[in-house]
PDB file of C-alpha atoms in Angstrom:
ATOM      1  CA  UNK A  27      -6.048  24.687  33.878  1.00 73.00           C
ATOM      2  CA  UNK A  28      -4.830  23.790  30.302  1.00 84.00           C
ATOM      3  CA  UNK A  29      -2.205  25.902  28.394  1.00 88.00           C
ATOM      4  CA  UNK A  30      -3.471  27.004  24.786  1.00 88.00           C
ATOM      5  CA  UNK A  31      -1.321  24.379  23.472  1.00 89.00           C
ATOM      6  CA  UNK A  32      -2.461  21.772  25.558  1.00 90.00           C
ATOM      7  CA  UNK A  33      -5.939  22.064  24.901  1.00 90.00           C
ATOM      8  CA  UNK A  34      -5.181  22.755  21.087  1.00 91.00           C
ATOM      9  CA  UNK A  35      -3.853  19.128  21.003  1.00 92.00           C
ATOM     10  CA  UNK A  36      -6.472  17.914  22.883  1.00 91.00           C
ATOM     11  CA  UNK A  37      -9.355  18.891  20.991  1.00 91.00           C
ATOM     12  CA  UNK A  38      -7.133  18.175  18.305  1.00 89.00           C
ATOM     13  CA  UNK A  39      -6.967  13.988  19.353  1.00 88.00           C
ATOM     14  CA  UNK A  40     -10.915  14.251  20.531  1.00 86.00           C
ATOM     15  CA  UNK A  41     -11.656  15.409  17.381  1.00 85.00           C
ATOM     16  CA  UNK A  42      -9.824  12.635  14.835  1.00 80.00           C
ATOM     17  CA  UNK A  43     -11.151   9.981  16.852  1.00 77.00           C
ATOM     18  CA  UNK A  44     -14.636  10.976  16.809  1.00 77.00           C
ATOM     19  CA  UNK A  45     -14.464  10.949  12.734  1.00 71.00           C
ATOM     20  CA  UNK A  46     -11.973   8.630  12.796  1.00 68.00           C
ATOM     21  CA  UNK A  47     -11.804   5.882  15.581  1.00 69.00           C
ATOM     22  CA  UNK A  48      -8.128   6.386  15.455  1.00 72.00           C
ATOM     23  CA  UNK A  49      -6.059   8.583  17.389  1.00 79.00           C
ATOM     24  CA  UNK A  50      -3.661  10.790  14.917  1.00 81.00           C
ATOM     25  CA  UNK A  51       0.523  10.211  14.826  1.00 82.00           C
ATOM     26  CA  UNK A  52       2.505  11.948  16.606  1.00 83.00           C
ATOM     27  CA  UNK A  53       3.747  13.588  13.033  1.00 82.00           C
ATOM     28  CA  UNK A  54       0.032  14.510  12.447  1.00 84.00           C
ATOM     29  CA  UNK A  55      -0.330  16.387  15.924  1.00 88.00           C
ATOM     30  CA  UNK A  56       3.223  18.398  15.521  1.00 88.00           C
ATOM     31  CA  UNK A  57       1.676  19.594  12.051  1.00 87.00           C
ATOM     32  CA  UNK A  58      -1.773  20.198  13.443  1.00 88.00           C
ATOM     33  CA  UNK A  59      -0.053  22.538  16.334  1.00 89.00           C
ATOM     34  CA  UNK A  60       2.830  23.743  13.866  1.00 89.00           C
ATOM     35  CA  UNK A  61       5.234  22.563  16.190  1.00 87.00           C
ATOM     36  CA  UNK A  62       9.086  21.954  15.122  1.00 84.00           C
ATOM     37  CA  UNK A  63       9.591  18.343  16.260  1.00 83.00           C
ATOM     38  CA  UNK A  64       7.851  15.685  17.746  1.00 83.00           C
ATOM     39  CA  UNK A  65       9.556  16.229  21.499  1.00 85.00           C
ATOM     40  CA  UNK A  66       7.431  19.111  22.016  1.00 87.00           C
ATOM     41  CA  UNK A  67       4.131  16.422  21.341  1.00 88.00           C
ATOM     42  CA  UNK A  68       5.381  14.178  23.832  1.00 87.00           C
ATOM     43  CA  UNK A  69       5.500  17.099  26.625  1.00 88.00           C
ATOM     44  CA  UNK A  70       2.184  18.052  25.829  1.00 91.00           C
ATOM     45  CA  UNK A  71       0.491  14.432  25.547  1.00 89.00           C
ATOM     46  CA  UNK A  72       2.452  13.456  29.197  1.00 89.00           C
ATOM     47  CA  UNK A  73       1.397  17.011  30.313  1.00 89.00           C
ATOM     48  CA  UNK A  74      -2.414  15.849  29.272  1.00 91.00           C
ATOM     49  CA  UNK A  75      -2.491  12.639  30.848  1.00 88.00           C
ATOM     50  CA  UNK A  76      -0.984  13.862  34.182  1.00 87.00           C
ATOM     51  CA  UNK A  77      -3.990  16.426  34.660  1.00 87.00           C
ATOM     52  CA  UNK A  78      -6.234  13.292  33.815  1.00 89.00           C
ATOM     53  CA  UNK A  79      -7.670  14.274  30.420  1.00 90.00           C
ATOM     54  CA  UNK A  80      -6.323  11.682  28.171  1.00 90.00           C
ATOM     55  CA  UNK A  81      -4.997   8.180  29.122  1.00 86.00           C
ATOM     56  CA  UNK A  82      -2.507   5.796  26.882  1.00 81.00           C
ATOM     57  CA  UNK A  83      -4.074   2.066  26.027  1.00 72.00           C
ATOM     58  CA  UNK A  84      -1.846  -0.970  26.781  1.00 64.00           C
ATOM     59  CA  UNK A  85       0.100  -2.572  23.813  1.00 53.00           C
ATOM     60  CA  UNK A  86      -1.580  -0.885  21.457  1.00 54.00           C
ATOM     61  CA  UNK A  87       0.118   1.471  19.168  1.00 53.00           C
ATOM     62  CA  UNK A  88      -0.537   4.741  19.370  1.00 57.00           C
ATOM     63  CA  UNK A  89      -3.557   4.136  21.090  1.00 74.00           C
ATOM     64  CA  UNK A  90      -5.045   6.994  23.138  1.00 83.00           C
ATOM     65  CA  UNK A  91      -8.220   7.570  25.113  1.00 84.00           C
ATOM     66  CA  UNK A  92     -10.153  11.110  25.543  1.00 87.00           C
ATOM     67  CA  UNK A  93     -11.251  10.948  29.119  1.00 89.00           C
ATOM     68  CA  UNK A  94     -12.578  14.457  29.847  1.00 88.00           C
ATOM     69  CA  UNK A  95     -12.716  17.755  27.643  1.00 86.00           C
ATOM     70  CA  UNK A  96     -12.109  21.421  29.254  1.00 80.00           C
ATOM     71  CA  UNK A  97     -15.249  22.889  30.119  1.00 70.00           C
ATOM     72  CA  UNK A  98     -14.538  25.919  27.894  1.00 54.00           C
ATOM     73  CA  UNK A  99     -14.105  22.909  24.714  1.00 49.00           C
ATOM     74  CA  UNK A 100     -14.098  24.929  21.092  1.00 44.00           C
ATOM     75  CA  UNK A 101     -13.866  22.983  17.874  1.00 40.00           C
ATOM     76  CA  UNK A 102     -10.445  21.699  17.142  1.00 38.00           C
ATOM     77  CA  UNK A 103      -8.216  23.834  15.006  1.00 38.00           C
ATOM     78  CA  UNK A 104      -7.787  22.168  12.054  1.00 38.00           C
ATOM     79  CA  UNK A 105      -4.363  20.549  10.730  1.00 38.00           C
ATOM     80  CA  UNK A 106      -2.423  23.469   9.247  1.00 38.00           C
ATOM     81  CA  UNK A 107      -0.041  20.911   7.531  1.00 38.00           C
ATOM     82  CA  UNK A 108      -0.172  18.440   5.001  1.00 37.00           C
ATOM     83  CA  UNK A 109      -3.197  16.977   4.177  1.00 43.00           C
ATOM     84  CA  UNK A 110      -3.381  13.200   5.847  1.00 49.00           C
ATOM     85  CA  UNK A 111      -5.134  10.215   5.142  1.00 49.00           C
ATOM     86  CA  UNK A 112      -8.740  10.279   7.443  1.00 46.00           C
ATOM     87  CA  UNK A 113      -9.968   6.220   7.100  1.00 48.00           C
ATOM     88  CA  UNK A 114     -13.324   5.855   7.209  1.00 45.00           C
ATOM     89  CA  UNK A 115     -13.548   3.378   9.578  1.00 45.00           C
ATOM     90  CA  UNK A 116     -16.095   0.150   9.114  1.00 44.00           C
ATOM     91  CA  UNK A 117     -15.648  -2.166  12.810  1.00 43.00           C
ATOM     92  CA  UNK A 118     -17.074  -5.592  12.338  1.00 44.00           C
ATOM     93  CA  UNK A 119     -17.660  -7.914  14.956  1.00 45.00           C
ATOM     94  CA  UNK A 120     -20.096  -5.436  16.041  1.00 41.00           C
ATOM     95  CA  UNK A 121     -24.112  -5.373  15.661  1.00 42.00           C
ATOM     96  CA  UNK A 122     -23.971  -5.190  12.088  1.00 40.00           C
ATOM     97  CA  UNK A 123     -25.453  -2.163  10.630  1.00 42.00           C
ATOM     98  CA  UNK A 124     -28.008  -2.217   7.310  1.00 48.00           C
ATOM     99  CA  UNK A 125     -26.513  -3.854   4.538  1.00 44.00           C
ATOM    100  CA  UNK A 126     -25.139  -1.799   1.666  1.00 48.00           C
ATOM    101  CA  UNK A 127     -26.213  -2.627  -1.981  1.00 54.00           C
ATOM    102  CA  UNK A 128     -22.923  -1.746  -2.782  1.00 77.00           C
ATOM    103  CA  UNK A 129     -20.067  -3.835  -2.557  1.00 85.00           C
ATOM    104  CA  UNK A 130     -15.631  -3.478  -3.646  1.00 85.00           C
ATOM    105  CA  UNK A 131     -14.186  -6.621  -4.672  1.00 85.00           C
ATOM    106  CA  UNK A 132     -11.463  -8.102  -3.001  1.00 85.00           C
ATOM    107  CA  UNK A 133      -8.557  -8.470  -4.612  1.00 82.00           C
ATOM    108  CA  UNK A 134      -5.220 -10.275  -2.650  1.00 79.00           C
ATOM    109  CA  UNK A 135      -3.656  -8.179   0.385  1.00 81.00           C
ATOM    110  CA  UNK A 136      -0.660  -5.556   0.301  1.00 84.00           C
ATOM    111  CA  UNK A 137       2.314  -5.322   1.887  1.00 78.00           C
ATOM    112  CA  UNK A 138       2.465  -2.811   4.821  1.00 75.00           C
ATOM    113  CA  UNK A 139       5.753  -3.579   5.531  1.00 63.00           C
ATOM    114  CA  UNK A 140       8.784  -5.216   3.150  1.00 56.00           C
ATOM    115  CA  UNK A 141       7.050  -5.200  -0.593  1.00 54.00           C
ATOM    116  CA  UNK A 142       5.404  -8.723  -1.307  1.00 48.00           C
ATOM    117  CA  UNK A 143       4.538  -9.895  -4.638  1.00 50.00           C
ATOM    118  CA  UNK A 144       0.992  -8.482  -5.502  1.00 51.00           C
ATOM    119  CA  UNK A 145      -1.857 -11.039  -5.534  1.00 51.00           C
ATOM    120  CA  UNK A 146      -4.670 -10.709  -8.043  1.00 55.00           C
ATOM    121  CA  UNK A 147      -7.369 -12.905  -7.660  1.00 57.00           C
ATOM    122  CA  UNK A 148     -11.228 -13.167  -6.431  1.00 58.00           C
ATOM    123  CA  UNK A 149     -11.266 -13.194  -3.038  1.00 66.00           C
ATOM    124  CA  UNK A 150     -14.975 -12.455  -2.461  1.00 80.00           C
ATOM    125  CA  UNK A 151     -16.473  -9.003  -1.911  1.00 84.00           C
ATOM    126  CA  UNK A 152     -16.575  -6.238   0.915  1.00 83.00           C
ATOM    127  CA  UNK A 153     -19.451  -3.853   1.822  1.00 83.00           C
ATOM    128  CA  UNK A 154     -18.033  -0.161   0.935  1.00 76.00           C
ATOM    129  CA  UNK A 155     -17.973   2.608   3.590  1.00 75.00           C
ATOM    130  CA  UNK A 156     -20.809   5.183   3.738  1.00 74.00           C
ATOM    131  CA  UNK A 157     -19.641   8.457   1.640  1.00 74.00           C
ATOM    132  CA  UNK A 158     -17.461   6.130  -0.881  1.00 76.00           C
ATOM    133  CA  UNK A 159     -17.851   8.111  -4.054  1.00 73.00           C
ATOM    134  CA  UNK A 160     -19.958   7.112  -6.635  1.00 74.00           C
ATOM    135  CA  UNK A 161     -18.377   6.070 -10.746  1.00 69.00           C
ATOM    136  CA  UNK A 162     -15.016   5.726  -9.064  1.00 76.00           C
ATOM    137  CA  UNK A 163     -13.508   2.423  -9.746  1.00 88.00           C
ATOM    138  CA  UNK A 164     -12.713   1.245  -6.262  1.00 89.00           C
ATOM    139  CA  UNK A 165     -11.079  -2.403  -5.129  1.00 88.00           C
ATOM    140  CA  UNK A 166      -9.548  -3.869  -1.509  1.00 89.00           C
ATOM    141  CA  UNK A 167      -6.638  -5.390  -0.411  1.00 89.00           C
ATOM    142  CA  UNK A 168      -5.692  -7.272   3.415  1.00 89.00           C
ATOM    143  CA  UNK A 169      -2.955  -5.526   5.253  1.00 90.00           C
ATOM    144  CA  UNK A 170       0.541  -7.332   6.084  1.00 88.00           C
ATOM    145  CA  UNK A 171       2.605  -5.844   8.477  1.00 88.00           C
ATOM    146  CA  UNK A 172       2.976  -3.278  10.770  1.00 89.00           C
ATOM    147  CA  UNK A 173       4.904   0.013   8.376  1.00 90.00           C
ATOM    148  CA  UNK A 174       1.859   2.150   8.667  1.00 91.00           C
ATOM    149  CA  UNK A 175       0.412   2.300  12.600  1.00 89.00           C
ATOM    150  CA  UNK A 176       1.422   5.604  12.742  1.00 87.00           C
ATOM    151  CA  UNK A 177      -1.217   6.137   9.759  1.00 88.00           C
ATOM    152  CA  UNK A 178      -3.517   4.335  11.740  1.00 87.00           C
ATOM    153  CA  UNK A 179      -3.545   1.375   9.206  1.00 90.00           C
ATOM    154  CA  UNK A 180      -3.119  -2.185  11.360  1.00 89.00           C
ATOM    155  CA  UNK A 181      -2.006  -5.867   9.916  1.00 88.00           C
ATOM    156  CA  UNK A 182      -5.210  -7.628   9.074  1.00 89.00           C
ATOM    157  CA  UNK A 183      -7.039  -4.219   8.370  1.00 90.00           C
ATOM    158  CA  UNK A 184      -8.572  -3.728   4.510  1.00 90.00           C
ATOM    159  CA  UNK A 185      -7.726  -1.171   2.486  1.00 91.00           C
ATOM    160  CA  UNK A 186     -10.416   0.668   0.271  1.00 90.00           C
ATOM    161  CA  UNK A 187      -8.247   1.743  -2.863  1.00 90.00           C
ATOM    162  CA  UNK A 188      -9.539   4.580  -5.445  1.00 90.00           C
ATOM    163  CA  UNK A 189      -7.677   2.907  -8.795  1.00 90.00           C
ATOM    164  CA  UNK A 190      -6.044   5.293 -10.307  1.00 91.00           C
ATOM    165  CA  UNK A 191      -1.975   5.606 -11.584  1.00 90.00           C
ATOM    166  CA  UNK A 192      -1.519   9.007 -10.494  1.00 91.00           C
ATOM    167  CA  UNK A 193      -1.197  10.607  -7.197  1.00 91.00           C
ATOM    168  CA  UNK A 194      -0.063  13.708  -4.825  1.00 89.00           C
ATOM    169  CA  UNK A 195       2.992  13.798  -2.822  1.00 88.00           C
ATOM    170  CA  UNK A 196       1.875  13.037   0.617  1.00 88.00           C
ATOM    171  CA  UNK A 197      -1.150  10.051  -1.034  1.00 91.00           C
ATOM    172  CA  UNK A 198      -1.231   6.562   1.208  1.00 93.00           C
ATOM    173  CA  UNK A 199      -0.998   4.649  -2.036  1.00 93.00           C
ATOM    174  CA  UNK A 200      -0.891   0.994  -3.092  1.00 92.00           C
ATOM    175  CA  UNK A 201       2.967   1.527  -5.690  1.00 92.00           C
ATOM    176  CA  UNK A 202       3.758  -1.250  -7.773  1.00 89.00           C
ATOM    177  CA  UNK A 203       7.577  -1.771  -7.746  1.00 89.00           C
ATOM    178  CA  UNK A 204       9.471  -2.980 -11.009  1.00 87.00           C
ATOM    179  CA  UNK A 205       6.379  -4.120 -12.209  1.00 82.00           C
ATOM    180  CA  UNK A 206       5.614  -7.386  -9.292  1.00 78.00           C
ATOM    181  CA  UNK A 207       6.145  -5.845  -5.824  1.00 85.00           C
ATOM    182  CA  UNK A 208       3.258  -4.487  -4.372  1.00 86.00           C
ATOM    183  CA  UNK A 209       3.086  -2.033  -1.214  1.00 91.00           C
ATOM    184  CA  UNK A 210       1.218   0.185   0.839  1.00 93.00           C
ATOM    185  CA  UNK A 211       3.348   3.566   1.179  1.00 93.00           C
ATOM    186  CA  UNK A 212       2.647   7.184   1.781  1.00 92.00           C
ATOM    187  CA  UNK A 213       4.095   8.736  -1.789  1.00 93.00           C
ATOM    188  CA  UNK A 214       6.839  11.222  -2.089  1.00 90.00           C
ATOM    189  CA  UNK A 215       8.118  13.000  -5.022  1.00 87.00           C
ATOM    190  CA  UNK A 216      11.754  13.981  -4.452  1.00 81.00           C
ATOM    191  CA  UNK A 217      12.691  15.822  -7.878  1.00 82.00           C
ATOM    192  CA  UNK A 218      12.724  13.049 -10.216  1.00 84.00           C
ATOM    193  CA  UNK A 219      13.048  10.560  -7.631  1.00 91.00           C
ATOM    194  CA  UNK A 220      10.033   8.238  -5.944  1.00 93.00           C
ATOM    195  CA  UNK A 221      10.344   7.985  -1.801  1.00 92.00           C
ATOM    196  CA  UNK A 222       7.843   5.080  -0.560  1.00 93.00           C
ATOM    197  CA  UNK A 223       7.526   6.451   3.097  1.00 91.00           C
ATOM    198  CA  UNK A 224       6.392   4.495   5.923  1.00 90.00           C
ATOM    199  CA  UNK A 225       4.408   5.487   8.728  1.00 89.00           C
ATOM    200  CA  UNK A 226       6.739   3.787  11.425  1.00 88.00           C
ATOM    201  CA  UNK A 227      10.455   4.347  12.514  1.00 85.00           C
ATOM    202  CA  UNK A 228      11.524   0.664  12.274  1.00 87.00           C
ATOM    203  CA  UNK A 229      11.202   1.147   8.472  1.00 88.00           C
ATOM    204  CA  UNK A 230      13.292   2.999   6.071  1.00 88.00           C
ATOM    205  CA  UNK A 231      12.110   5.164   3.542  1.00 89.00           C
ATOM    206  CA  UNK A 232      12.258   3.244   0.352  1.00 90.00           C
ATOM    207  CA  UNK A 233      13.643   5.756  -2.677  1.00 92.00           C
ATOM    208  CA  UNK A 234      13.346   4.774  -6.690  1.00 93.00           C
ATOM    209  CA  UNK A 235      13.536   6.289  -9.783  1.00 92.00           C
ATOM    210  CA  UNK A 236      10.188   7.119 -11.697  1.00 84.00           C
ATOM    211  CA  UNK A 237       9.704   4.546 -13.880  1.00 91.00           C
ATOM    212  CA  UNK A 238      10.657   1.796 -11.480  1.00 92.00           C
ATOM    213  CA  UNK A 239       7.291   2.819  -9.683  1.00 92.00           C
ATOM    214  CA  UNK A 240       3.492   2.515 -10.726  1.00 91.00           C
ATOM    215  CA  UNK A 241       0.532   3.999  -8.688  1.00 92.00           C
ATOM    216  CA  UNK A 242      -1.955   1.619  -8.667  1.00 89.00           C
ATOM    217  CA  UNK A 243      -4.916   3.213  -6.783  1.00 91.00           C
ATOM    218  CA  UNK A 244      -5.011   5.500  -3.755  1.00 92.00           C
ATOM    219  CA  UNK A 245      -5.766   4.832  -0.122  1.00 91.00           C
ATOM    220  CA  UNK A 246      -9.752   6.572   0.882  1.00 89.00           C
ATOM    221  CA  UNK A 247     -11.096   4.260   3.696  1.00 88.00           C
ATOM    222  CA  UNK A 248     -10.774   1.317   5.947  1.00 87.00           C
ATOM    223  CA  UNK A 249     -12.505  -1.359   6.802  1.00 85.00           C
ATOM    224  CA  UNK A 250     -10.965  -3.077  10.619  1.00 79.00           C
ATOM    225  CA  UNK A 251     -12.852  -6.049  11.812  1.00 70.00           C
ATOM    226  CA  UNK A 252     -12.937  -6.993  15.977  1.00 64.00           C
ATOM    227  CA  UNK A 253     -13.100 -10.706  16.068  1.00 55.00           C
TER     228      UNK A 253
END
């Protein structure tokens, strides 16, 4: 027998990783169950896999693994809080699905960690995502580093990027930094202040004023290949 919370978060997690192939953060789940700190997810998650429903995945990050739903399963309640980046997920390595007439060029990789300068070259072409919008201007970038697991975004994965130079507080965008660092950060506006946030404790939020940053496109999907 699952408390209400407990099976909140647990159609909660079923449900992102059925649209998304990630799990969500731990900050994603406290919002989702309007929950005052993380401590209470951790309860809830141990609480889950001691009855068997859910099960953690060996060094991976956040990795976790819907075993078995409640018989009574409703749809998830849906994330009261801010609005999170959803990848649209792309595995290869796998039976490849129909090609795509339409392709996003690659352009260098970005810095998901310590800013790196930007690369801009021709570096080939990937297949876009199913549901990429059409007569948006799209382009995608390699991942480096590790400051945005908790956003489900992994070193080697490729970013999707809408380009664009403006974007909402709470936007996974690709910020250029005094005009030749480039990064992948969640966006915060702090009055007139810039906050680069990561999505992983081992990394300081990052905070500028506004014309020492430049949006350069924002995050909508994600392409993770299984080699």
């Amino acid at each position: 027998m699952l408390t209400s919370k407990q099976k909140e978060l647990l159609l909660f997690i079923n449900e992102r990783i059925q649209e998304t192939g990630v799990s969500p953060s731990f900050d994603e789940m406290k919002d989702a169950l309007n929950l005052a700190s993380k401590s209470g997810i951790h309860r809830l998650i141990t609480a889950l896999e001691e009855r068997g429903f859910i099960r953690r995945l060996a060094h991976r990050a956040r990795a976790l693994e819907v075993l078995k739903l409640p018989e009574s399963a409703t749809p998830a309640t849906a994330p009261r809080g801010r609005k999170e980046f959803k990848p649209a997920l792309v595995a290869t390595g796998q039976p490849a699905p129909e090609p795509t007439s339409r392709t996003v060029p690659l352009i260098g990789r970005i810095a998901a960690g310590l800013p790196i300068s930007a690369i801009q070259e021709d570096n080939g072409q990937v297949n876009a995502p199913d549901g990429l919008p059409e007569g948006d201007e799209h382009f995608a970038l390699v991942v480096q580093g590790d400051s945005m697991i908790d956003a489900g975004i992994l070193e080697g994965d490729i970013v999707i990027c809408r380009r664009t130079d403006t974007a909402n507080t709470g936007d996974i965008v690709v910020a250029l930094i005094d005009g030749e660092e480039a990064t992948l950060k969640r966006l915060r506006r702090k009055g007139a202040s810039v906050a680069l946030e990561a999505a992983n404790p081992a990394f300081e939020t990052r905070i500028f004023g506004p014309d020492r940053v430049q949006v350069q496109g924002r995050l909508v999907a994600l392409v993770r290949r299984y080699d």
